PDB file of C-alpha atoms in Angstrom:
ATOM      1  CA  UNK A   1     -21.564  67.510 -20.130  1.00 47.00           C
ATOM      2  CA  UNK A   2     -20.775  64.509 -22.948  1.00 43.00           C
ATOM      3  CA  UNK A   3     -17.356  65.354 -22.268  1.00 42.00           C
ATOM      4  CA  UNK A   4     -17.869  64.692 -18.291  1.00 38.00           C
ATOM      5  CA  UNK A   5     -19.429  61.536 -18.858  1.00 45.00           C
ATOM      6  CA  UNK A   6     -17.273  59.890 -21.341  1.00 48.00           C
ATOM      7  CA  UNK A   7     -14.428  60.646 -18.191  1.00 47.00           C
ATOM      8  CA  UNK A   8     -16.402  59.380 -16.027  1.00 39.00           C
ATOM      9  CA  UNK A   9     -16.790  56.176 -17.687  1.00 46.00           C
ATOM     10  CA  UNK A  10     -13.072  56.024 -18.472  1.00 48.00           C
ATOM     11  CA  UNK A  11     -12.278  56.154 -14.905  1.00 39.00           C
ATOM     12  CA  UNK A  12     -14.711  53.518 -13.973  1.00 46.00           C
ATOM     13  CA  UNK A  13     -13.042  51.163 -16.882  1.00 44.00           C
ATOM     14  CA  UNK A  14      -9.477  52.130 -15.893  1.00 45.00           C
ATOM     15  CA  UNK A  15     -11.042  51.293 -11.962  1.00 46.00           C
ATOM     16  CA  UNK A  16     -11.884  48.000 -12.656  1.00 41.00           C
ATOM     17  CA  UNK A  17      -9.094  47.324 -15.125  1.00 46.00           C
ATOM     18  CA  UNK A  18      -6.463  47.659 -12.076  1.00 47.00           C
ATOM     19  CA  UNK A  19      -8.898  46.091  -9.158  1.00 45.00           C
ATOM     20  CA  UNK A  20      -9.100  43.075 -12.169  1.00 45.00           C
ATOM     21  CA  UNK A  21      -5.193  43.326 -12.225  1.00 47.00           C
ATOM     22  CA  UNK A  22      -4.277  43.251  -8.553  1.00 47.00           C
ATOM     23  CA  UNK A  23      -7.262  40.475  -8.288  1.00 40.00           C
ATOM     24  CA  UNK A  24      -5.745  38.116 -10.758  1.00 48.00           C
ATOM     25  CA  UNK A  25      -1.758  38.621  -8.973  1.00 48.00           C
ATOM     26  CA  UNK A  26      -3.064  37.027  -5.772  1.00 45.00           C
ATOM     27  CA  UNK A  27      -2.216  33.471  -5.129  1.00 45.00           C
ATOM     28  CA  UNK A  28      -4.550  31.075  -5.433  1.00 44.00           C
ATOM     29  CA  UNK A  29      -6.638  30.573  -2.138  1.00 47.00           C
ATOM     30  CA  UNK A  30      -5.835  27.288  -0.195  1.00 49.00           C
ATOM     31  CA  UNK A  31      -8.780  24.772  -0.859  1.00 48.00           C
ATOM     32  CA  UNK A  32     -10.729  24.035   2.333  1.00 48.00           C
ATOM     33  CA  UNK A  33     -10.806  20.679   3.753  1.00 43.00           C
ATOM     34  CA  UNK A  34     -14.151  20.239   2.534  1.00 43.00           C
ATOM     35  CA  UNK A  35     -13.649  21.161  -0.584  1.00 42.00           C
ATOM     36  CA  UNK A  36     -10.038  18.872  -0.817  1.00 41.00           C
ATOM     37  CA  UNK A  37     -12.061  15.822   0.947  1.00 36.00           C
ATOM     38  CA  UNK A  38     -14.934  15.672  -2.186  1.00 38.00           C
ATOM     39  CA  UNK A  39     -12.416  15.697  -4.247  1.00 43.00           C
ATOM     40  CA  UNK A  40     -10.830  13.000  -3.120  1.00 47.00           C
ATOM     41  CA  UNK A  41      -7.784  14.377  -2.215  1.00 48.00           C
ATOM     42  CA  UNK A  42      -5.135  13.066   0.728  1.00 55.00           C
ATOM     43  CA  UNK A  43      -3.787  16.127   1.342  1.00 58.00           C
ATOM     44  CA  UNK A  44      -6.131  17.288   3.658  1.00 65.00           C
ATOM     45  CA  UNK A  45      -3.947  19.362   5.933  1.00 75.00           C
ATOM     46  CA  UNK A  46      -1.877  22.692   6.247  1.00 78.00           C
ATOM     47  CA  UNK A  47       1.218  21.107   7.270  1.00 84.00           C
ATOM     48  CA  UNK A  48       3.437  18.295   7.961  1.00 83.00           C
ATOM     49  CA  UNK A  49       3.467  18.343  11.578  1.00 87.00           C
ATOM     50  CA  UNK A  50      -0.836  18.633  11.461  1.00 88.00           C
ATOM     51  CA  UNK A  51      -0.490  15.532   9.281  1.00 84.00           C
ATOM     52  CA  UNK A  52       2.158  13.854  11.928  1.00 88.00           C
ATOM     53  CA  UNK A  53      -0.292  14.499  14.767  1.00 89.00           C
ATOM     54  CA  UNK A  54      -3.530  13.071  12.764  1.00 89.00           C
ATOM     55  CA  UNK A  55      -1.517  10.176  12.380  1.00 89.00           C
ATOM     56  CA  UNK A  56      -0.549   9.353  15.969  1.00 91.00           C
ATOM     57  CA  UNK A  57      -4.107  10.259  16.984  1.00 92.00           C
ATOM     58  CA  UNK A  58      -5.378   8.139  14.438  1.00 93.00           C
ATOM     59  CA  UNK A  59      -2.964   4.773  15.131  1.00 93.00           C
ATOM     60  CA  UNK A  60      -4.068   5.830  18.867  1.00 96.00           C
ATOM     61  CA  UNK A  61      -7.491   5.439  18.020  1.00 97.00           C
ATOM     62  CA  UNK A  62      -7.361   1.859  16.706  1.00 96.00           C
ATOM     63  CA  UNK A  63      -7.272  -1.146  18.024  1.00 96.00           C
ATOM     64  CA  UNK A  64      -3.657  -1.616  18.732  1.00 97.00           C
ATOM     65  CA  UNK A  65      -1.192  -4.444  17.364  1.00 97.00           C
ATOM     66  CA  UNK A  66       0.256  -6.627  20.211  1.00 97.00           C
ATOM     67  CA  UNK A  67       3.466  -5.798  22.636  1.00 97.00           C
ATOM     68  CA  UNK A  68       5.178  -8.415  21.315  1.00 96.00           C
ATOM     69  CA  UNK A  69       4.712  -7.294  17.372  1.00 98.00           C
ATOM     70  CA  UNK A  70       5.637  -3.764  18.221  1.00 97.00           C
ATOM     71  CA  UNK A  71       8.506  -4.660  19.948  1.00 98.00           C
ATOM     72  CA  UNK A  72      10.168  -6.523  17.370  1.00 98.00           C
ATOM     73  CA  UNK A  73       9.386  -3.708  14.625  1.00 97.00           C
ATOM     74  CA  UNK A  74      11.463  -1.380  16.979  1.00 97.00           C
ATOM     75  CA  UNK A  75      13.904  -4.155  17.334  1.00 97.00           C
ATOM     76  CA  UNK A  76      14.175  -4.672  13.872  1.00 96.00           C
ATOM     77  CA  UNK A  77      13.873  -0.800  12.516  1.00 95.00           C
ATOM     78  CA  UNK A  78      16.767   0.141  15.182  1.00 96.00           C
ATOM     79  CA  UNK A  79      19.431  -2.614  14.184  1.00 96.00           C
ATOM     80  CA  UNK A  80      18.859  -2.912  10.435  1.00 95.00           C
ATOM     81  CA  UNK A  81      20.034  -0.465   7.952  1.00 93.00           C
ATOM     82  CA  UNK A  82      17.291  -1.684   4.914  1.00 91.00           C
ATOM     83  CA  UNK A  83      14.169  -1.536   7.935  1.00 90.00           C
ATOM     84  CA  UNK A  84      12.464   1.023   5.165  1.00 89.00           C
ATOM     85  CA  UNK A  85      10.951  -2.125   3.937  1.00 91.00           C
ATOM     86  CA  UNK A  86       9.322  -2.903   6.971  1.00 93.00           C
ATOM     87  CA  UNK A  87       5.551  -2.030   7.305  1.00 93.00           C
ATOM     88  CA  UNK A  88       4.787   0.898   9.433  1.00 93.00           C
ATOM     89  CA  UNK A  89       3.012  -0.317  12.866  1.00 95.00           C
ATOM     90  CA  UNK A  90       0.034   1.770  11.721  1.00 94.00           C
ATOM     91  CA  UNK A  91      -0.219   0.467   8.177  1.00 95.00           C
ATOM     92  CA  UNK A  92      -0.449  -3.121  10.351  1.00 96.00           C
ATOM     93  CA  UNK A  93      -3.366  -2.113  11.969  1.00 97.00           C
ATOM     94  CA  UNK A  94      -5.482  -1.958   8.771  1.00 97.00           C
ATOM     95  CA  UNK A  95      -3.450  -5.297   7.973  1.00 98.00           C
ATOM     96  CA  UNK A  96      -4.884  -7.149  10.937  1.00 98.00           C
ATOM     97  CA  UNK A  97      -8.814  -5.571  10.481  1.00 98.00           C
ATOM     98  CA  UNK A  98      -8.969  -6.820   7.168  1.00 98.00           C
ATOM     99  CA  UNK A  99      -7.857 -10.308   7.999  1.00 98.00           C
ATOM    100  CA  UNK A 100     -10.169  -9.977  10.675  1.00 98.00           C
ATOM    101  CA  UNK A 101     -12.990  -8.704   8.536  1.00 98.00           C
ATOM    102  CA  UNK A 102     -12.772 -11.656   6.278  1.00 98.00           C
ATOM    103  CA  UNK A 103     -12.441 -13.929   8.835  1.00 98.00           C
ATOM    104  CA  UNK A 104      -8.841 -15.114   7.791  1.00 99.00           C
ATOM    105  CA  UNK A 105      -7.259 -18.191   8.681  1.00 98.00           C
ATOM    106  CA  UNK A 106      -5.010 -18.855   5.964  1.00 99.00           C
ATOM    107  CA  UNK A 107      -2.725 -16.093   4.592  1.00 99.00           C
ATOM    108  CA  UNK A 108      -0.441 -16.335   1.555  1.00 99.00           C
ATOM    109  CA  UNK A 109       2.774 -13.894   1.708  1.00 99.00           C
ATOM    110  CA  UNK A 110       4.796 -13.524  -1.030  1.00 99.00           C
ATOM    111  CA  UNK A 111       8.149 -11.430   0.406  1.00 98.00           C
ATOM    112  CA  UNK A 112       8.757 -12.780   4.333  1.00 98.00           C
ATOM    113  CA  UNK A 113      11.753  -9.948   4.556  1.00 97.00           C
ATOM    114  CA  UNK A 114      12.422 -10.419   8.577  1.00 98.00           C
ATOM    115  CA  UNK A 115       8.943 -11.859   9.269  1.00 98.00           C
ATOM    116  CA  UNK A 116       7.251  -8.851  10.978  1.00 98.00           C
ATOM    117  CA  UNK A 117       4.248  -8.249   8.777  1.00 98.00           C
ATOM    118  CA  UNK A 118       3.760 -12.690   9.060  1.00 98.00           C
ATOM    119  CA  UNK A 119       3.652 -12.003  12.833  1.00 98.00           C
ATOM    120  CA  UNK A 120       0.565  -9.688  12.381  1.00 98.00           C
ATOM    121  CA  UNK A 121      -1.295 -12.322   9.986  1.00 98.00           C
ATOM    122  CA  UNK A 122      -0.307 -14.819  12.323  1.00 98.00           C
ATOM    123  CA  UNK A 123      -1.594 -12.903  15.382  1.00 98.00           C
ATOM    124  CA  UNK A 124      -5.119 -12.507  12.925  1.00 98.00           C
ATOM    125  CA  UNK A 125      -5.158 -16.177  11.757  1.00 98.00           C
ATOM    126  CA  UNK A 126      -4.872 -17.161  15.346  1.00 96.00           C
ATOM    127  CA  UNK A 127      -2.961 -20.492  16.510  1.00 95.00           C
ATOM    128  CA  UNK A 128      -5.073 -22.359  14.320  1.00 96.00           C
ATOM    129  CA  UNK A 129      -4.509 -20.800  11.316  1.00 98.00           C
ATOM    130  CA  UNK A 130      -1.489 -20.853   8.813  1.00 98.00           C
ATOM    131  CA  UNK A 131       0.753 -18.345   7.427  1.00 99.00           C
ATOM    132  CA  UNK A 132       2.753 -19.442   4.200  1.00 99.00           C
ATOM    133  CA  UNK A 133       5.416 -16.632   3.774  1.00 99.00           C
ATOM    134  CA  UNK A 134       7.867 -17.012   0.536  1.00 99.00           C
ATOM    135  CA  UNK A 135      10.747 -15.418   0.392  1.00 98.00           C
ATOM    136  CA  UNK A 136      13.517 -15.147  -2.160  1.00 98.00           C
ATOM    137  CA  UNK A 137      16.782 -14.957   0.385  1.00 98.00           C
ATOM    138  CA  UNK A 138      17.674 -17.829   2.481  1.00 98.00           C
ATOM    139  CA  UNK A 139      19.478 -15.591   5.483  1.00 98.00           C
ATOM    140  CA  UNK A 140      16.052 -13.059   5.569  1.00 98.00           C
ATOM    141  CA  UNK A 141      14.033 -16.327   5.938  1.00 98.00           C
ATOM    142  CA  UNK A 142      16.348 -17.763   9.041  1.00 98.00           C
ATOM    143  CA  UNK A 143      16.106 -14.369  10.687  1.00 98.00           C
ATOM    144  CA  UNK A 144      12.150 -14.576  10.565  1.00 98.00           C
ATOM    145  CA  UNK A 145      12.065 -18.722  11.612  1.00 98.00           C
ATOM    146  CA  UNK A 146      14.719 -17.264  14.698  1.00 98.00           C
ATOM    147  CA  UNK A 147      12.378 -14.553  15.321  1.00 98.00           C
ATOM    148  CA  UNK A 148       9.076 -17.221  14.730  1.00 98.00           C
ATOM    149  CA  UNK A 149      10.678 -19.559  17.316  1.00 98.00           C
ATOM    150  CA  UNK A 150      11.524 -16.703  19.841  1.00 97.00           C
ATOM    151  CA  UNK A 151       7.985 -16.058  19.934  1.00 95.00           C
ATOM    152  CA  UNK A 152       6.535 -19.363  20.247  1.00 96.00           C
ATOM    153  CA  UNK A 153       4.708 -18.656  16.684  1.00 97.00           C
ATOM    154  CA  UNK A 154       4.492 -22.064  15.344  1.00 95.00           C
ATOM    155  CA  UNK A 155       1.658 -21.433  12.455  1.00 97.00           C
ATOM    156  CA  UNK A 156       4.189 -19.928  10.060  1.00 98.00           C
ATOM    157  CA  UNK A 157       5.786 -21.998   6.955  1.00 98.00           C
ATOM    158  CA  UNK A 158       8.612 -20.310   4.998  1.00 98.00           C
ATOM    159  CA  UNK A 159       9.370 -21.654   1.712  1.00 98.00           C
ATOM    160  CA  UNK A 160      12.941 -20.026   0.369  1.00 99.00           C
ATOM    161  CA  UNK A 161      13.501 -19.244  -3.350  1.00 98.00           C
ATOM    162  CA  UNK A 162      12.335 -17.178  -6.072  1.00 97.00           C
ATOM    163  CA  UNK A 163       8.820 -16.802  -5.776  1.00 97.00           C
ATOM    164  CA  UNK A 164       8.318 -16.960  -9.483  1.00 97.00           C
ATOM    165  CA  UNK A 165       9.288 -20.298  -9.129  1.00 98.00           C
ATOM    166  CA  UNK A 166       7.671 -21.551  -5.908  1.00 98.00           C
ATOM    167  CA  UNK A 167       4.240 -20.162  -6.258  1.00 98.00           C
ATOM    168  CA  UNK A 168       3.232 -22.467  -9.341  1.00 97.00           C
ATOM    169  CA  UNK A 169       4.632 -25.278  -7.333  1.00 96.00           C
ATOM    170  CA  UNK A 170       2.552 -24.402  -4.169  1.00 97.00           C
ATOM    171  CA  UNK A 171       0.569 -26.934  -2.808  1.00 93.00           C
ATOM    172  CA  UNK A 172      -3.083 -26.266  -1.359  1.00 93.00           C
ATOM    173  CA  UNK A 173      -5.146 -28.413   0.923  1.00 91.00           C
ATOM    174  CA  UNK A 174      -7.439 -25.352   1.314  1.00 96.00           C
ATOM    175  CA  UNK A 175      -7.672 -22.056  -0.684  1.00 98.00           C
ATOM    176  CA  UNK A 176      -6.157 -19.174   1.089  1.00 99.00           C
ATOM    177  CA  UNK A 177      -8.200 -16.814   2.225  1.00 99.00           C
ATOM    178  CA  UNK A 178      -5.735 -13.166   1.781  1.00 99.00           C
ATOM    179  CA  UNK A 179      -2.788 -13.098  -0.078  1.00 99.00           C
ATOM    180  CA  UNK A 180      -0.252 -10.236   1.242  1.00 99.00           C
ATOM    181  CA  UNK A 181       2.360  -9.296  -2.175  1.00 98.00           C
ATOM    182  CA  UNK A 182       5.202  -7.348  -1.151  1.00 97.00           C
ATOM    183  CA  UNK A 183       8.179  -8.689  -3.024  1.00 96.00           C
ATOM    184  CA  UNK A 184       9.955  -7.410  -6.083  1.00 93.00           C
ATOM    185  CA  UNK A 185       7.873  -4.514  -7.520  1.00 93.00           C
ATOM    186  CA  UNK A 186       9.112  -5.949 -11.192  1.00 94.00           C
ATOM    187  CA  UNK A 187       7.657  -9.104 -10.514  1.00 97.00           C
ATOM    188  CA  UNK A 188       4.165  -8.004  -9.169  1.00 98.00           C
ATOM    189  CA  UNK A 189       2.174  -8.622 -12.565  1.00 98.00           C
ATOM    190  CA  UNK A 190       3.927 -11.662 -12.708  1.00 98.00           C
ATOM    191  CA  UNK A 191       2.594 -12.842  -9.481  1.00 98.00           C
ATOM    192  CA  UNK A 192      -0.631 -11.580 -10.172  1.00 98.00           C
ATOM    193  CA  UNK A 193      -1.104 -13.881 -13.287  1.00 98.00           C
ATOM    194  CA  UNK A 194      -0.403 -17.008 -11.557  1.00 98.00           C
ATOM    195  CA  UNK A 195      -2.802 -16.242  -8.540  1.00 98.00           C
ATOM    196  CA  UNK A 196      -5.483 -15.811 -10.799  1.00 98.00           C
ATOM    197  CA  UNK A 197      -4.450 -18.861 -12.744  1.00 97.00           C
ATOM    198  CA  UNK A 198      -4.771 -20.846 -10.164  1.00 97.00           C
ATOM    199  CA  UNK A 199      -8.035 -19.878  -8.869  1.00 97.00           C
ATOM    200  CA  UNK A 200      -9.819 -20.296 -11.573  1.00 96.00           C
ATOM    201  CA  UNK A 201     -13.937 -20.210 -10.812  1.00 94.00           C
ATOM    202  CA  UNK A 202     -14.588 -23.867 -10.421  1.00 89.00           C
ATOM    203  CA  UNK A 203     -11.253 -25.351 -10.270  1.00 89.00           C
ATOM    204  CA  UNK A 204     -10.059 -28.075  -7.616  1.00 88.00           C
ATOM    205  CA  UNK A 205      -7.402 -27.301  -6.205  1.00 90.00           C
ATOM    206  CA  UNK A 206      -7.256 -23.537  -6.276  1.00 96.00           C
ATOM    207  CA  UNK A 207      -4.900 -21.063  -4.708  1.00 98.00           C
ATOM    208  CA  UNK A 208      -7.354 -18.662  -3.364  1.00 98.00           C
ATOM    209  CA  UNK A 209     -11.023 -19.005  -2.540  1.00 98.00           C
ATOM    210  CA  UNK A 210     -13.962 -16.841  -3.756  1.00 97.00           C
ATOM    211  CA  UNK A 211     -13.793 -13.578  -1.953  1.00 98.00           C
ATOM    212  CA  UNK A 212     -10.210 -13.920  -1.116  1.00 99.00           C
ATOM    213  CA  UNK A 213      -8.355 -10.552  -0.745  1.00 99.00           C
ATOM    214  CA  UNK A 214      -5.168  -9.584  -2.627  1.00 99.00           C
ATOM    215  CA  UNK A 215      -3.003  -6.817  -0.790  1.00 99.00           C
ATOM    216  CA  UNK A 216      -0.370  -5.386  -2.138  1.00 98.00           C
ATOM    217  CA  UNK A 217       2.385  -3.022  -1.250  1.00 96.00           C
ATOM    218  CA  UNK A 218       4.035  -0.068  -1.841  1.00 93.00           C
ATOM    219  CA  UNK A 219       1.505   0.875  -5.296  1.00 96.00           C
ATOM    220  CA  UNK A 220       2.508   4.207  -5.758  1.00 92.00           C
ATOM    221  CA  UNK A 221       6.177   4.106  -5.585  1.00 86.00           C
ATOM    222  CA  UNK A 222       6.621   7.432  -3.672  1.00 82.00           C
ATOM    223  CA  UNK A 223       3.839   9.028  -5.645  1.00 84.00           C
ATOM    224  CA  UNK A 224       5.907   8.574  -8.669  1.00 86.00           C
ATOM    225  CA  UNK A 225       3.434   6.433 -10.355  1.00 87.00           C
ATOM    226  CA  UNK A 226       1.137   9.195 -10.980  1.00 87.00           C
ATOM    227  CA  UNK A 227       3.602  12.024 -11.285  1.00 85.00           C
ATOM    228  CA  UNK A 228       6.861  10.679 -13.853  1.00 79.00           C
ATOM    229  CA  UNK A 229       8.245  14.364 -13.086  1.00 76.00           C
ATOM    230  CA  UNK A 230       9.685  12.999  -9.754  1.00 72.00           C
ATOM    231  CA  UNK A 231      13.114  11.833 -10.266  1.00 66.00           C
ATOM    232  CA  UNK A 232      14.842  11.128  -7.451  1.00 64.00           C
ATOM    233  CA  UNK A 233      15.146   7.126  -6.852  1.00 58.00           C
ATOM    234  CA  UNK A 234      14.533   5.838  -3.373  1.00 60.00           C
ATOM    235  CA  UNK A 235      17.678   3.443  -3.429  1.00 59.00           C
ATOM    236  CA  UNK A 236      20.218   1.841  -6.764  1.00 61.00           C
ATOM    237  CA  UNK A 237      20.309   4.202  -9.820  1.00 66.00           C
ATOM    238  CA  UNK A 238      17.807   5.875 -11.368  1.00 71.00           C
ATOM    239  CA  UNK A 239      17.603   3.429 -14.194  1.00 68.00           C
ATOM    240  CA  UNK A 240      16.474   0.776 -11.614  1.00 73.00           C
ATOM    241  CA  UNK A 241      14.269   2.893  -9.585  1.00 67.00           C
ATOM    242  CA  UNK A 242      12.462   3.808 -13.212  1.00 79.00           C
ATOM    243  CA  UNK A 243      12.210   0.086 -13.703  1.00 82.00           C
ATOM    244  CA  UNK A 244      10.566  -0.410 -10.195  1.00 80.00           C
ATOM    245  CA  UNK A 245       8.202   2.508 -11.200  1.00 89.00           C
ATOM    246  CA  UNK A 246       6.865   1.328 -14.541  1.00 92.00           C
ATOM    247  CA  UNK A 247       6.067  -2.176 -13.426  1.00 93.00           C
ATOM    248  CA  UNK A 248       3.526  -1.183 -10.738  1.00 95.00           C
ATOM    249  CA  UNK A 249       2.181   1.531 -12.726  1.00 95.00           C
ATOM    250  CA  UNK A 250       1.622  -1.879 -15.434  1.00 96.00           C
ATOM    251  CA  UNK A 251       0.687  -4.032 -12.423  1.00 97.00           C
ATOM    252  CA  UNK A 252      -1.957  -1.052 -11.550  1.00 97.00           C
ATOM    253  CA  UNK A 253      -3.484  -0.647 -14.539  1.00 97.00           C
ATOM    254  CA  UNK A 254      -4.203  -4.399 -15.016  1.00 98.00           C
ATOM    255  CA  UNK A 255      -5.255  -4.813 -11.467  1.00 98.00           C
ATOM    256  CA  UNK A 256      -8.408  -2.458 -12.705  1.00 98.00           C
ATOM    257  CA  UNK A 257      -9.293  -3.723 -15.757  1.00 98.00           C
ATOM    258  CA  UNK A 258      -9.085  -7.441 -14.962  1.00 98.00           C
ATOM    259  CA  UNK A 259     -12.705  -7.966 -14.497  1.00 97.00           C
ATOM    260  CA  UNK A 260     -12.381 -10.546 -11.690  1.00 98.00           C
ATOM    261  CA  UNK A 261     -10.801  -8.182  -9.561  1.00 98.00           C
ATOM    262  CA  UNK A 262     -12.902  -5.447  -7.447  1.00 98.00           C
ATOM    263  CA  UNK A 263      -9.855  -3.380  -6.748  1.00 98.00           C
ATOM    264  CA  UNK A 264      -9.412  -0.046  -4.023  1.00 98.00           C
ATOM    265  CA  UNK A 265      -5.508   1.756  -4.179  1.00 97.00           C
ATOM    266  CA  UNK A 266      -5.670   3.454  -0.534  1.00 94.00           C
ATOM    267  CA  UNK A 267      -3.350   6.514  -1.367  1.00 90.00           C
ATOM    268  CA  UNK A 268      -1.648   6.093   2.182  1.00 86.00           C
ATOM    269  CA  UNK A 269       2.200   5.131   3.117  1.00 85.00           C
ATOM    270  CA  UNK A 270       3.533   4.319  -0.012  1.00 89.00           C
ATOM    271  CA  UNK A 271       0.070   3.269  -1.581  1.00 92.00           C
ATOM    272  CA  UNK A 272      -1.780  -0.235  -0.426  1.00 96.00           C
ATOM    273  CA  UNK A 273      -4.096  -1.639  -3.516  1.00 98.00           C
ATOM    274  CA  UNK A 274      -6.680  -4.016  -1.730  1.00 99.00           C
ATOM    275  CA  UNK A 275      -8.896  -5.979  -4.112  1.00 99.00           C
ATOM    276  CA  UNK A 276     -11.535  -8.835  -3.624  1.00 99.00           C
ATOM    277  CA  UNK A 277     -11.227 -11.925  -5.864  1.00 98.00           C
ATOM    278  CA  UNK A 278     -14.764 -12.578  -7.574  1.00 95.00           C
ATOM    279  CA  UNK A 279     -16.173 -15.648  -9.035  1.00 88.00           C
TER     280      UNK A 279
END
């Protein structure tokens, strides 16, 4: 009888052993939405074409930019061979509710490129209002100022040169209300220093009033930011691309810990950080 039981007991071990086995050689099970969503991750769905569909239901589902904006982003993304730097339509949208939100009427740009993303803060400013675009090439600014004038937008200013330069220099009558940075990546923390520098709590003069918003573009660098095992550059060598890379993951991590910043990175399009300038 011992001797039935201790086989007994060998086949339940042995039972469990393999069932443990074939248990652990499974994949993984796919998290569920819910569980991806409280953790905070983007990657909410099973494929790209669910995720292509969610977006044009989403952009479909908010209020829409103007005919005239749209039609000179297709214009634009069908005749230029660089229109990857052109915001999407839909990242635009969020653009114009946040000027709208604050109640914008002046917006600081720092990186014009062909002036469409300065025809959306125009279009939130409103005719009264002023856009102040910079921009670093003089033949990108005269393409925007042709565009500007086809348009009848006349609340636009374009400064040309190296922003570096030009932004100590800037004048102010009145602090600026959202400041849009979407220049070069290496020269983001740059930037960053002299708009806080010249908003200083207190100050006359200053560049940006209490409150202000500071948007900035293209944060995550094709994800590459957070994950350095992705190696493939976007455009140049790889040398430049890592260059690009480690100055917005510097930029990022001083957007966070400087303590007059309340600071948000939206991990959508190529990563938007939107912070709120406090006094």
């Amino acid at each position: 009888f011992s001797l039935i039981q201790r086989d007994i007991k060998s086949l339940q071990v042995a039972s469990v052993t393999h069932c443990a086995t074939r248990l652990n050689a499974l994949p993984s099970p796919r998290p569920s939405p819910s569980a991806t969503m409280k953790g905070g991750n983007t990657n909410l769905y099973a494929n790209p074409e669910t995720g292509e569909r969610v977006t044009a239901y989403s952009m479909a589902h908010s209020t829409p930019l103007p005919k005239h904006i749209t039609d000179y982003h297709a214009a634009a993304s069908a005749s230029r061979d660089d229109s990857m730097m052109l915001s999407s339509n839909f990242q635009s949208q969020l653009h114009l509710l946040l000027a709208n939100v604050i109640g914008a009427k002046r917006v600081l740009e720092i990186g014009v490129y062909v002036g469409y993303s300065a025809m959306v803060w125009a279009h939130a400013t409103g005719p009264d209002g002023l856009v102040t675009g910079l921009e670093f090439s003089p033949e990108l600014a005269q393409i925007a100022r042709d565009a500007f004038a086809a348009q009848g937008l006349d609340n636009i200013n374009i400064i040309v040169g190296d922003g570096a330069e030009t932004l100590p220099k800037l004048g102010v009558a009145t602090p600026y209300d959202l400041v849009f940075l979407d220049a070069d990546k290496t020269g983001y923390s740059n930037y960053l220093r002299i708009l806080l520098a010249r908003s200083r709590p207190g100050a006359a003069g200053r560049l940006l009033r209490p409150g202000a918003l500071i948007v900035a573009d293209n944060v995550l660098r094709r994800g590459q930011v957070a994950d350095p095992a992705l190696t493939e550059p976007e455009f140049g060598s790889q040398q430049q691309w890592d260059a690009h890379v480690e100055a917005v993951r510097r930029f990022n991590d001083e957007c966070v810990a400087e303590a007059r910043l309340e600071t948000f990175l939206l991990p959508l399009w190529d990563g938007l950080s939107i912070m709120r300038l406090r006094d």
